[in-house]
Coordinates of C-alpha atoms and ligand atoms in Angstrom, one line a residue:
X65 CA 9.7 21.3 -9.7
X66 CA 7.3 20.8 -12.8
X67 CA 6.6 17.4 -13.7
X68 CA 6.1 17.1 -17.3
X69 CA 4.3 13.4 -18.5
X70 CA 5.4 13.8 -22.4
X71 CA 2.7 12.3 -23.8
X72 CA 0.3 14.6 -22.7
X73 CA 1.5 18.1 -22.6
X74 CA 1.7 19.6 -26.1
X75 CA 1.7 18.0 -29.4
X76 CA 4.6 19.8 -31.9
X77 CA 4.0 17.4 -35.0
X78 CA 0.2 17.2 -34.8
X79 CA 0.0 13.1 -34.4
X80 CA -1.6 13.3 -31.2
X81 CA 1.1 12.3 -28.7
X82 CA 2.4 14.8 -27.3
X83 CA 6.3 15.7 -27.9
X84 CA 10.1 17.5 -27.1
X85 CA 8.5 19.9 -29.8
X86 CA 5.3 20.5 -28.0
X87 CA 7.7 21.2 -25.0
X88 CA 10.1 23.5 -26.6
X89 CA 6.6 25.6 -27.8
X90 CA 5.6 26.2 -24.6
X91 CA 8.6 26.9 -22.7
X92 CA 7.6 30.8 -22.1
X93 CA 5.1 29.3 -20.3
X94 CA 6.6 27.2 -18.0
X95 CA 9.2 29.9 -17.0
X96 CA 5.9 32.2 -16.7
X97 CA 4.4 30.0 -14.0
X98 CA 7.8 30.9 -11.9
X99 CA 9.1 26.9 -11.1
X100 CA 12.5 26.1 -11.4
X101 CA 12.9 22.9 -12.7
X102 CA 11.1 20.9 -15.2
X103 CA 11.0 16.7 -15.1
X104 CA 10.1 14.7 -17.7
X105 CA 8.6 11.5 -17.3
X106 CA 10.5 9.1 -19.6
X107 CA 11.6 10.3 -23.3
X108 CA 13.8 6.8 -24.3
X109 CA 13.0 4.3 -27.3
X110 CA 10.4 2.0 -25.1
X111 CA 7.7 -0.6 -26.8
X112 CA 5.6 1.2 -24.6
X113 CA 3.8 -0.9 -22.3
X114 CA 4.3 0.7 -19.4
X115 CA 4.3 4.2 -21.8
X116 CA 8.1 4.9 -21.1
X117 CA 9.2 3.0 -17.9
X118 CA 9.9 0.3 -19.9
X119 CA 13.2 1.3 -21.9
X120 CA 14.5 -0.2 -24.2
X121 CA 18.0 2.5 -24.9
X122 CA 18.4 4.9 -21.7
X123 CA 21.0 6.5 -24.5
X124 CA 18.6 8.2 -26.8
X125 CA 14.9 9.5 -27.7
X126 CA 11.8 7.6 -28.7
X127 CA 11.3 8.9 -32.3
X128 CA 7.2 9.4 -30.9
X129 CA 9.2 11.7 -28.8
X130 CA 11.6 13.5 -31.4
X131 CA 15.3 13.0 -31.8
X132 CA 18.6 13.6 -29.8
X133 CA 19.1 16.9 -31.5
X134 CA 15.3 18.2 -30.9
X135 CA 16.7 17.0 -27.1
X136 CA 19.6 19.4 -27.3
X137 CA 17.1 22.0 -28.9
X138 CA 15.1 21.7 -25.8
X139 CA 17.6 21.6 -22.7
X140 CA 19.4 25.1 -24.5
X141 CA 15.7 26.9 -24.4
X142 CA 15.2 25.5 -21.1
X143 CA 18.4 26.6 -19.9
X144 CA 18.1 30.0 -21.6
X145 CA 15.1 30.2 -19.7
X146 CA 16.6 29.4 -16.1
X147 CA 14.4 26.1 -16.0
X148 CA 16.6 23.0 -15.2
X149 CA 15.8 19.7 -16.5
X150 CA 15.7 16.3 -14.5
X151 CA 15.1 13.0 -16.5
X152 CA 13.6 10.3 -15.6
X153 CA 16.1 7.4 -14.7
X154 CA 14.6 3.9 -14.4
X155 CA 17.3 1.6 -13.2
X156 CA 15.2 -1.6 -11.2
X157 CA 14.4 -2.6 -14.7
X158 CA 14.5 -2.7 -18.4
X159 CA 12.1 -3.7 -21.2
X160 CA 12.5 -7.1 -22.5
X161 CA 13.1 -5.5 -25.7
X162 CA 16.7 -3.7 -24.1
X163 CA 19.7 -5.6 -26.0
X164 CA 20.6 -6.7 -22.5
X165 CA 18.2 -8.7 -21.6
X166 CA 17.5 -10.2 -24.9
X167 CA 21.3 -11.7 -24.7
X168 CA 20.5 -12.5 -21.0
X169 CA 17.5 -14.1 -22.3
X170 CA 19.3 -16.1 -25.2
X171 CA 21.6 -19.2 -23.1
X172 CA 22.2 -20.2 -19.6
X173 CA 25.7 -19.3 -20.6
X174 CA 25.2 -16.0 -21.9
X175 CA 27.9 -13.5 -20.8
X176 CA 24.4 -11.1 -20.0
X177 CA 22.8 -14.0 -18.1
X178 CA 23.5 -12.3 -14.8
X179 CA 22.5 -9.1 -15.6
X180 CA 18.9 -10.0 -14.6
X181 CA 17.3 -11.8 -11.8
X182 CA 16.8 -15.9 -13.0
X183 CA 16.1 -19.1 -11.1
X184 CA 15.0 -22.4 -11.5
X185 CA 10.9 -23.0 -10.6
X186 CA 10.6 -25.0 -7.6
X187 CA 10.4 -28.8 -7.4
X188 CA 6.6 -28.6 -7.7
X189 CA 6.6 -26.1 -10.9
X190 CA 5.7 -23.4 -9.3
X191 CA 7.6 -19.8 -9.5
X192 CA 10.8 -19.4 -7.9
X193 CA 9.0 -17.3 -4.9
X194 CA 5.6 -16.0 -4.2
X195 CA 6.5 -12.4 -5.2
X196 CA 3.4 -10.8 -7.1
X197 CA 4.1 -8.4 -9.8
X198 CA 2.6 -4.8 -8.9
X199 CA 0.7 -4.9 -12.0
X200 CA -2.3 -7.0 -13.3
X201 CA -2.0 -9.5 -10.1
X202 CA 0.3 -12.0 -11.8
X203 CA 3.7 -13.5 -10.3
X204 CA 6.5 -11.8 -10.5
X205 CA 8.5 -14.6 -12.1
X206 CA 7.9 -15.2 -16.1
X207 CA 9.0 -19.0 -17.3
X208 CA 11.4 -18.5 -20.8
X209 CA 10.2 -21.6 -21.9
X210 CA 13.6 -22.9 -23.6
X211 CA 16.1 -22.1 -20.5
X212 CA 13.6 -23.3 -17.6
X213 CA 14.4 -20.8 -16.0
X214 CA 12.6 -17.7 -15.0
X215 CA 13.0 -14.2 -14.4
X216 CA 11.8 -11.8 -12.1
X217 CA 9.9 -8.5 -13.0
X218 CA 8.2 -6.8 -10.0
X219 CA 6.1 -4.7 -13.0
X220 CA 5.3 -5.9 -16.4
X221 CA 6.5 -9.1 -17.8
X222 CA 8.0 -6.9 -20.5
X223 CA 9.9 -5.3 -17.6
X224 CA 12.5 -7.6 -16.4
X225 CA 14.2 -7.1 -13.1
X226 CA 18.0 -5.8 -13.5
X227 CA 20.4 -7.2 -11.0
X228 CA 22.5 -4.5 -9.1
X229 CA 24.5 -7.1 -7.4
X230 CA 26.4 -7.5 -10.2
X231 CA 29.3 -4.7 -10.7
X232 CA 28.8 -5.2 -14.6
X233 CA 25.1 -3.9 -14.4
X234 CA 26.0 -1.0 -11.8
X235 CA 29.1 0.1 -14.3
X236 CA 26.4 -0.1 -17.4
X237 CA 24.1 2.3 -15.2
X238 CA 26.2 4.6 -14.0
X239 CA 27.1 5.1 -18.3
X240 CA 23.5 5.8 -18.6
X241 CA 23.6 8.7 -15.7
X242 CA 26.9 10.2 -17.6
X243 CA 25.6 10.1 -20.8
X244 CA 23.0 12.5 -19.9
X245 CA 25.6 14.5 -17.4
X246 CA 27.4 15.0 -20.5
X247 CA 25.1 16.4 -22.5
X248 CA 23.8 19.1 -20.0
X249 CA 21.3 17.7 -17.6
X250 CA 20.4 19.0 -14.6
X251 CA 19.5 15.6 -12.9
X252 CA 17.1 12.5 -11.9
X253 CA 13.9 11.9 -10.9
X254 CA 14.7 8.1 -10.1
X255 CA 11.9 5.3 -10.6
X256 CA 11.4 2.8 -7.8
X257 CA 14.7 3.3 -6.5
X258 CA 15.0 1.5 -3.5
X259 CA 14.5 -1.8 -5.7
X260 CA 17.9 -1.5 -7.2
X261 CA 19.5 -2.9 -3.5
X262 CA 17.6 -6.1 -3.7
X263 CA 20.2 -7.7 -6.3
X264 CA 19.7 -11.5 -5.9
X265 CA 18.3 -11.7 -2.6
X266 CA 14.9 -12.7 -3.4
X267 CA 13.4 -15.1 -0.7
X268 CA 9.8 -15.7 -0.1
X269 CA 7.9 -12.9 2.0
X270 CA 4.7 -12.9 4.2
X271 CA 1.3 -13.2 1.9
X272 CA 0.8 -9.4 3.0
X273 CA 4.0 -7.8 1.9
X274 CA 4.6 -10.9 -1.2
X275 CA 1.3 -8.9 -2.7
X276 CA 3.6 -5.8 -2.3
X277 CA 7.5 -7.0 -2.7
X278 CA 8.3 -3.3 -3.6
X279 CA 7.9 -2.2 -0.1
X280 CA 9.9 -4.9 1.3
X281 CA 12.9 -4.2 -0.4
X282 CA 15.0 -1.8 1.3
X283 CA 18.0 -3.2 2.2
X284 CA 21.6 -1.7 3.0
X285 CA 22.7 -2.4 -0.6
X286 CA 20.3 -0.3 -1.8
X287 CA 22.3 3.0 0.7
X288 CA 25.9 1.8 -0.5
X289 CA 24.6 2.1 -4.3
X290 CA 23.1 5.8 -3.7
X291 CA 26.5 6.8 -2.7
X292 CA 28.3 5.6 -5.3
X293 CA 25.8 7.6 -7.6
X294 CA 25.9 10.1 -5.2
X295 CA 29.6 10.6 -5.7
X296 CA 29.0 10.2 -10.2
X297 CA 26.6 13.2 -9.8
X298 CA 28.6 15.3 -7.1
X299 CA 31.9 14.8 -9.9
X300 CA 29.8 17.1 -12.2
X301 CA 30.3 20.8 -12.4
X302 CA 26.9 21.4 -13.1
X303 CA 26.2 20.1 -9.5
X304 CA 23.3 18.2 -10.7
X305 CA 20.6 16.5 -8.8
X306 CA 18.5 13.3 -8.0
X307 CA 15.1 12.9 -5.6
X308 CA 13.8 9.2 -5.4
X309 CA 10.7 7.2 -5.5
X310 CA 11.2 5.4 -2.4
X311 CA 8.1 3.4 -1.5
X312 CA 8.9 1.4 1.5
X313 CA 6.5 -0.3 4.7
X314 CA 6.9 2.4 7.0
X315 CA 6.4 6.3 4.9
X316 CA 8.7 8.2 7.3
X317 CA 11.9 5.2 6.7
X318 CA 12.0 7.0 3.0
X319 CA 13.6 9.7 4.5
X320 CA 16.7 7.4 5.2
X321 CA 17.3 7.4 1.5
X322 CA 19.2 10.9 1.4
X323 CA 21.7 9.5 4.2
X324 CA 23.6 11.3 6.0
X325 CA 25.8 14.9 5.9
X326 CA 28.7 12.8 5.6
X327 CA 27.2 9.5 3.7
X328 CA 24.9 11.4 1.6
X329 CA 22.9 9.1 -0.7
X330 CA 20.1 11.1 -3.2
X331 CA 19.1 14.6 -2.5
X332 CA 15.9 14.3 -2.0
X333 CA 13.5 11.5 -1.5
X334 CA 9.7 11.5 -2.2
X335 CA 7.2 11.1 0.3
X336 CA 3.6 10.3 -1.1
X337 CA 1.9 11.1 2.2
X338 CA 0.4 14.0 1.0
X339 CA -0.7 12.1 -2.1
X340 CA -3.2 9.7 -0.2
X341 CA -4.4 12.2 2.5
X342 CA -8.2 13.1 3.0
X343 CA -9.1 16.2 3.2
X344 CA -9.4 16.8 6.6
X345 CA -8.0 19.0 9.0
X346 CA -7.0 16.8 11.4
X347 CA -5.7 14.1 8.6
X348 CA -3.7 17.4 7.2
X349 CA -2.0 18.3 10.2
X350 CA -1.1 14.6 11.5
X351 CA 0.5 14.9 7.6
X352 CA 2.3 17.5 8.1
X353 CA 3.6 16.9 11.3
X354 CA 4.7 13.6 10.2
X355 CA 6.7 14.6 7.5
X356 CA 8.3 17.8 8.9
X357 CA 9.4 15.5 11.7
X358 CA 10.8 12.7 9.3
X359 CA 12.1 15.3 7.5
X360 CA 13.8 17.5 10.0
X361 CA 17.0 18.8 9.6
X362 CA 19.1 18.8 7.7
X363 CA 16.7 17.0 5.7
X364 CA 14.5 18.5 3.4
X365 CA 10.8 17.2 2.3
X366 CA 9.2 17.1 -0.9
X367 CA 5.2 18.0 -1.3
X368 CA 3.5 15.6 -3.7
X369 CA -0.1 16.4 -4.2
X370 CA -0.4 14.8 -7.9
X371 CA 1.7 12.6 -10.4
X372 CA 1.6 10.5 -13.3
X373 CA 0.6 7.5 -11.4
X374 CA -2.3 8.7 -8.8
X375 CA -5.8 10.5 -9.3
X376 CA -5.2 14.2 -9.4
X377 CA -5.9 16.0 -6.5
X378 CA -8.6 18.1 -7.7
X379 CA -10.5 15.3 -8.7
X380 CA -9.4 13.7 -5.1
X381 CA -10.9 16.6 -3.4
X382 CA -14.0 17.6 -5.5
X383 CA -14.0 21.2 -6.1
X384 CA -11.9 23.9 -7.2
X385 CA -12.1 25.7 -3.9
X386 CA -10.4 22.8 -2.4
X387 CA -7.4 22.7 -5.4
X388 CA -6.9 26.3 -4.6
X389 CA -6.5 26.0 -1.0
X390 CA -4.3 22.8 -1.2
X391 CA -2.3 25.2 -3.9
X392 CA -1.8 27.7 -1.2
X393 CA -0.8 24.8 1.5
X394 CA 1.9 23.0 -0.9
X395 CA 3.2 26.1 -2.4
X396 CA 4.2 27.3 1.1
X397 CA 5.4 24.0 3.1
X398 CA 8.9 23.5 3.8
X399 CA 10.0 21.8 1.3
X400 CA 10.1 21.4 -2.8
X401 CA 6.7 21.4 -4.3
X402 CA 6.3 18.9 -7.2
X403 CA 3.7 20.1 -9.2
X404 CA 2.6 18.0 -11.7
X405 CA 1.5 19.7 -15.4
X406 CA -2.2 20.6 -15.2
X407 CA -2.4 20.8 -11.7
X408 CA -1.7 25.2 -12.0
X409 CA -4.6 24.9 -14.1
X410 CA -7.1 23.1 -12.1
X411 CA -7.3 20.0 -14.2
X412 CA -9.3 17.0 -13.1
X413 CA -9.0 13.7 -14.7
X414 CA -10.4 12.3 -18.0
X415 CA -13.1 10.1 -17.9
X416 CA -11.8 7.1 -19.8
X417 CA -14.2 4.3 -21.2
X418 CA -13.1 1.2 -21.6
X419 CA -12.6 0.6 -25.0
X420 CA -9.9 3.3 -24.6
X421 CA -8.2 2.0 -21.6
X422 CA -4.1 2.3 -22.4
X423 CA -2.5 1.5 -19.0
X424 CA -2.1 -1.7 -17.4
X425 CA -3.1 -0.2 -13.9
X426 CA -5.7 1.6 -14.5
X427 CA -4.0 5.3 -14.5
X428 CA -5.3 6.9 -17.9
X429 CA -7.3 9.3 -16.3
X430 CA -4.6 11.3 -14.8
X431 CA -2.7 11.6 -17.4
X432 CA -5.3 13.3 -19.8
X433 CA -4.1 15.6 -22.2
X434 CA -3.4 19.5 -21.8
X435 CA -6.5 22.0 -23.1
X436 CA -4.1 24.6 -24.2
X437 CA -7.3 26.6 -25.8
X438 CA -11.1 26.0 -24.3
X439 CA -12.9 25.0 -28.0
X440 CA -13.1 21.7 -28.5
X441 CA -14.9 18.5 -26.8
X442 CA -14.1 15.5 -24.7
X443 CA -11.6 14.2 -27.5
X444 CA -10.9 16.2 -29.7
X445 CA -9.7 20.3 -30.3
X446 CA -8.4 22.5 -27.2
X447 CA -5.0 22.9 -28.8
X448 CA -4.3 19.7 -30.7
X449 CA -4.0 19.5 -34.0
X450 CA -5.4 15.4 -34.2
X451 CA -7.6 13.9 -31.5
X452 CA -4.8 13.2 -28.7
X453 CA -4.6 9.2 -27.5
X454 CA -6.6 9.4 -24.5
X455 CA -9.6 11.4 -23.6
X456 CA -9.4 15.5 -22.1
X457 CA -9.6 16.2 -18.7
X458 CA -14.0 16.6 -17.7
X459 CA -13.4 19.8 -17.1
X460 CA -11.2 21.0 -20.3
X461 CA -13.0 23.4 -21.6
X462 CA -13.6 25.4 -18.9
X463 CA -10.3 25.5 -17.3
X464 CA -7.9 25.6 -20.1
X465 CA -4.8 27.6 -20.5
X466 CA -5.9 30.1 -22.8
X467 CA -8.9 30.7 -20.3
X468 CA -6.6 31.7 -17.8
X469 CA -3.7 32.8 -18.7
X470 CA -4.8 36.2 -18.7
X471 CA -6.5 36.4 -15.6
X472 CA -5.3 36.6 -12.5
X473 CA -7.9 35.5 -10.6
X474 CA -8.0 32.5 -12.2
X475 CA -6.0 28.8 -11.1
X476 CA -3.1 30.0 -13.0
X477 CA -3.3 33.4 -11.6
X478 CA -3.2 31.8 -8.6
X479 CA -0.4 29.6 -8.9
X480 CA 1.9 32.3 -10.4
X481 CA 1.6 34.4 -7.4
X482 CA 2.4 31.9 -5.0
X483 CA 5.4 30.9 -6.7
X484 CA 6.4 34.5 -7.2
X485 CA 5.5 35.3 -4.0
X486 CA 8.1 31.9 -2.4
X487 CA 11.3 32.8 -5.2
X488 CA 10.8 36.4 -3.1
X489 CA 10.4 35.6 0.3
X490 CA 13.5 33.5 2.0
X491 CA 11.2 32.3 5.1
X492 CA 8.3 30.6 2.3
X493 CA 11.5 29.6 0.0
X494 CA 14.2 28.2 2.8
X495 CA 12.3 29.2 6.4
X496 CA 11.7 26.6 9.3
X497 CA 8.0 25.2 10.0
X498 CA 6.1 26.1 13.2
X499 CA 3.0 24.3 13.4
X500 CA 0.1 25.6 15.5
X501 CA -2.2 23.0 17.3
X502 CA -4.9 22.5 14.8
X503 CA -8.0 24.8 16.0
X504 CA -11.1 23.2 14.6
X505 CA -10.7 22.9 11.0
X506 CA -8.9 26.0 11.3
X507 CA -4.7 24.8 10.6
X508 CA -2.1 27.5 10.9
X509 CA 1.6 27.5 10.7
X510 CA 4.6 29.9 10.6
X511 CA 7.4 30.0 8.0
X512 CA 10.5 31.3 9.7
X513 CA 13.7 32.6 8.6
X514 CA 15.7 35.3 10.5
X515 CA 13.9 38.2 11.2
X516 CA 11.5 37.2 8.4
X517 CA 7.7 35.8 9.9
X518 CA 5.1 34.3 7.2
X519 CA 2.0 33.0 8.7
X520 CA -0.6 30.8 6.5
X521 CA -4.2 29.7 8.1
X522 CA -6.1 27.5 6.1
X523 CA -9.9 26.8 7.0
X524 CA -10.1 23.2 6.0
X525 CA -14.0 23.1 6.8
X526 CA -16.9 23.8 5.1
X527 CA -17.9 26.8 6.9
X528 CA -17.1 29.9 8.1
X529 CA -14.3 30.0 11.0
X530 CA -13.7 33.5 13.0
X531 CA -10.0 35.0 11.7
X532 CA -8.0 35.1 14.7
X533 CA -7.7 37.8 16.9
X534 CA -4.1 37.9 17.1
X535 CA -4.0 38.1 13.2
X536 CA -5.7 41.3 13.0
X537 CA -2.6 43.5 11.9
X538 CA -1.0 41.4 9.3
X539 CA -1.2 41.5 5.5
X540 CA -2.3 39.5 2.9
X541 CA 0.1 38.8 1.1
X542 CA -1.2 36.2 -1.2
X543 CA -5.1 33.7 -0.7
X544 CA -6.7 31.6 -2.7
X545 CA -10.0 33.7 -2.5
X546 CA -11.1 37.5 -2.8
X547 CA -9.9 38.5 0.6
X548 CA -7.1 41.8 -0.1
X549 CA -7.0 43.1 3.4
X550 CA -7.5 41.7 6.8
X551 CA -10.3 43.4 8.2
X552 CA -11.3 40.6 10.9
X553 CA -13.9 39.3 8.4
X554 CA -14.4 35.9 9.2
X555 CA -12.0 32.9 6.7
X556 CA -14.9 31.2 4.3
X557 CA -15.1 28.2 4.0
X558 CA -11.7 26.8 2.5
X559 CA -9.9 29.6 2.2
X560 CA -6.4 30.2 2.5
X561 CA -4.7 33.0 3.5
X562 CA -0.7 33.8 2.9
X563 CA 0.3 36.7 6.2
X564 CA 3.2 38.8 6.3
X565 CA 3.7 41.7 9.2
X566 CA 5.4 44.9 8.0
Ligands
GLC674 C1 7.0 4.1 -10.9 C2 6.4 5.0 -11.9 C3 5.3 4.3 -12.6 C4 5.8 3.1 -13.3 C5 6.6 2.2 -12.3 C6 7.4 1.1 -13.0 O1 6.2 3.8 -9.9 O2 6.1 6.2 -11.4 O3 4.7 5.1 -13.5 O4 4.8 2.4 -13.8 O5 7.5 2.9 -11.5 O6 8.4 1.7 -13.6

């Protein structure tokens, strides 16, 4: 899966936010990395304040964006291409600029009033409950001054709260999802989905988790909805698809979120572990084993490294030897790698100063425009026609596309091979996991399927590490360094090696 943030990937009408367009350009490109899938961070009409997850018509495009027809334009290339296309679905809440909410918003009486989450302050004044908004350290209950009433918005004030308890809301939602069924979609990457089972049943919470509501939020609701979306999606021919963000107390409970063989709820659900692991051996392997466990079958894991919302990794990490190794360990874990745009290129952040801060938490950097050529300097150029709206990656001009697309030695290179080298081989693309005890900073695992053995040792460390003896026959069939052959020369420091026998 490639995760696409709009914005930021390629600008077709040269006003500096990136667009469909810009993505329709550079479809070769995507289907010449090898992924499968494309997802695109949020393409409705949205004021913008949360750049996208704040909608304000989940039933058409953001002209910034393009139109419904340069939409259609763009799922046929895709499709001609073999790519997929999941959108991204937000349904815990709208933007206070969505029709519904501004009728919610207008009378006690309202026939919308229900559709969000309201309630009197408390005696004293203050808010309903001490939920605190995720963002900007503010309660999660705005007053609307003429009702008395206020409503509940675990982001942005100008993202109020839906309420899924009420069958009127879950009906309107379930439009949205068919709408986009009907046109041709492949599926959903669903925002904050665990949310949507809360419905009314907002009580006060421990300090700890009321600085955190999201996490305390999973409740059984929340399963019995997922079904019945479950069932909308599994009523379309094109089989289509839907992995969650599910951030809940405990990682591993996220896994409950694709229910059961016989109750099955989405198809896949994120886990972020990987996202805030250290790079350290032992760190990794407790990771992995965690998730693979969580995740056994018949469930299925997804590999996170970057997104829209978190430092990218090779900034995390520091060095490119360290993106190219964590390439090599996410391209062959069991489980669907989400890649996020930039990431096959070695991109770190943007270094954003303040007077050019956009996002309410502090996630600019991250989301730094694409250097599709390597002229140009930290704001202007590499591709794009007008100076783009936030800053290029640090490291733009020497790792754009154009600078590697022809060599395969480079990110790219690398990236293309591993994902040619998983679409060939069942036991990387579908194979069980068998992980070794970690040997120093040396981790190994086999990927198994039939008949079919692929071993991968990573040395996590910062020096050499002797290749192991029982590895001397095998072949490389893929590393994120020089190495071609095995010829028992020690692994350098961070290198990963891909092992097949003949
Ligand atoms: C999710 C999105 C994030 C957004 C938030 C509110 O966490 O990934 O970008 O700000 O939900 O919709």
């Amino acid at each position: 899966m490639y995760q696409i943030y709009p914005r930021s990937f390629a600008d077709g009408n040269g006003d500096g936010v990136g667009d469909l367009r810009g993505i329709i350009d550079h479809v070769d490109d995507i289907a010449a990395l090898g992924v499968d899938a494309v997802w695109l961070s949020p393409i409705y009409p949205s004021p913008m304040h949360d750049f996208g997850y704040d909608v304000a018509d989940y039933c058409n495009i953001d002209p910034v964006f393009g139109t419904l027809d340069d939409f259609d334009e763009m799922l046929a290339v895709l499709h001609e291409c073999n790519l997929r296309l999941l959108l991204d679905w937000v349904p815990n809440h709208t933007s206070s600029k969505h029709p519904w909410f501004i009728e919610s918003r207008s009378s006690i009486d309202s026939p919308r009033r229900d559709w969000y989450v309201w309630r009197d302050a408390r005696p004293d004044g203050s808010p309903p409950t001490n939920w605190m908004s995720m963002f900007k350290g503010v309660p999660a209950w705005t007053p609307d001054g003429h009702t008395g009433q206020s409503y509940l918005h675990l982001f942005l004030a100008e993202q109020p709260d839906l309420n899924w308890a009420n069958p009127e809301v879950e009906n309107a939602m379930h439009h949205t999802l068919r709408f986009w069924l009907d046109r041709g979609v492949d599926g959903f990457r669903s925002d904050v989905v665990n949310l949507i089972g809360k419905g009314t049943d907002v009580d006060d919470l421990s300090e700890e988790l009321a600085a955190v509501p999201l996490l305390a939020t999973d409740r059984p609701r929340g399963h019995e909805l997922l079904r019945r979306i479950r069932s909308l999606l599994d009523s379309y021919p094109q089989r289509p698809m839907m992995v969650g963000e599910v951030y809940l107390l405990s990682a591993g409970e996220s896994a409950s979120y694709v229910g059961t063989p016989d109750r099955p709820e989405l198809h896949l659900s994120f886990d972020f572990r990987a996202v805030h692991v250290r790079w350290d051996a032992a760190q990794i392997h407790r990771t992995i084993a965690a998730i693979q466990n969580d995740f056994s079958e018949p469930r299925w894991p997804t590999w996170v490294l970057s997104n829209h919302d978190q430092p990218r990794h090779r900034s995390r990490y520091g060095s490119d030897a360290h993106a190219r190794a964590a390439a090599v360990l996410s391209l062959t874990m069991r489980g669907t790698p989400f890649l996020y745009a930039g990431e096959e290129l070695g991109l770190t952040d943007g270094e954003v100063p303040p007077d050019r801060v956009v996002d309410p938490n502090g996630r600019d950097g991250c989301r730094a425009p694409i250097p599709w050529t390597p002229d140009g300097d930290a704001d202007t150029g590499h591709g794009w026609a007008t100076a783009p709206w936030l800053p290029f990656p640090t490291n733009a001009s020497t790792h754009s596309f154009a600078s590697q697309r022809d060599d395969p030695r480079s990110m790219l290179g690398l990236y293309r091979r591993l994902l040619a080298l998983r679409a060939a081989t069942p036991a990387l693309r579908s194979g069980a996991l068998d992980l070794a005890p970690l040997d120093g900073d040396l981790l190994r695992y086999d990927r198994v399927s039939g008949d079919q053995r692929i071993t991968v040792v990573v040395n996590c460390g910062t020096a050499a590490t002797p290749w192991p003896d029982d590895l001397l026959t095998a072949s490389v069939l893929a590393a994120s360094g020089e190495r071609i052959v095995v010829d028992g020369a020690p692994l350098d420091p961070l290198e990963a090696v891909v092992l097949g026998y003949e």
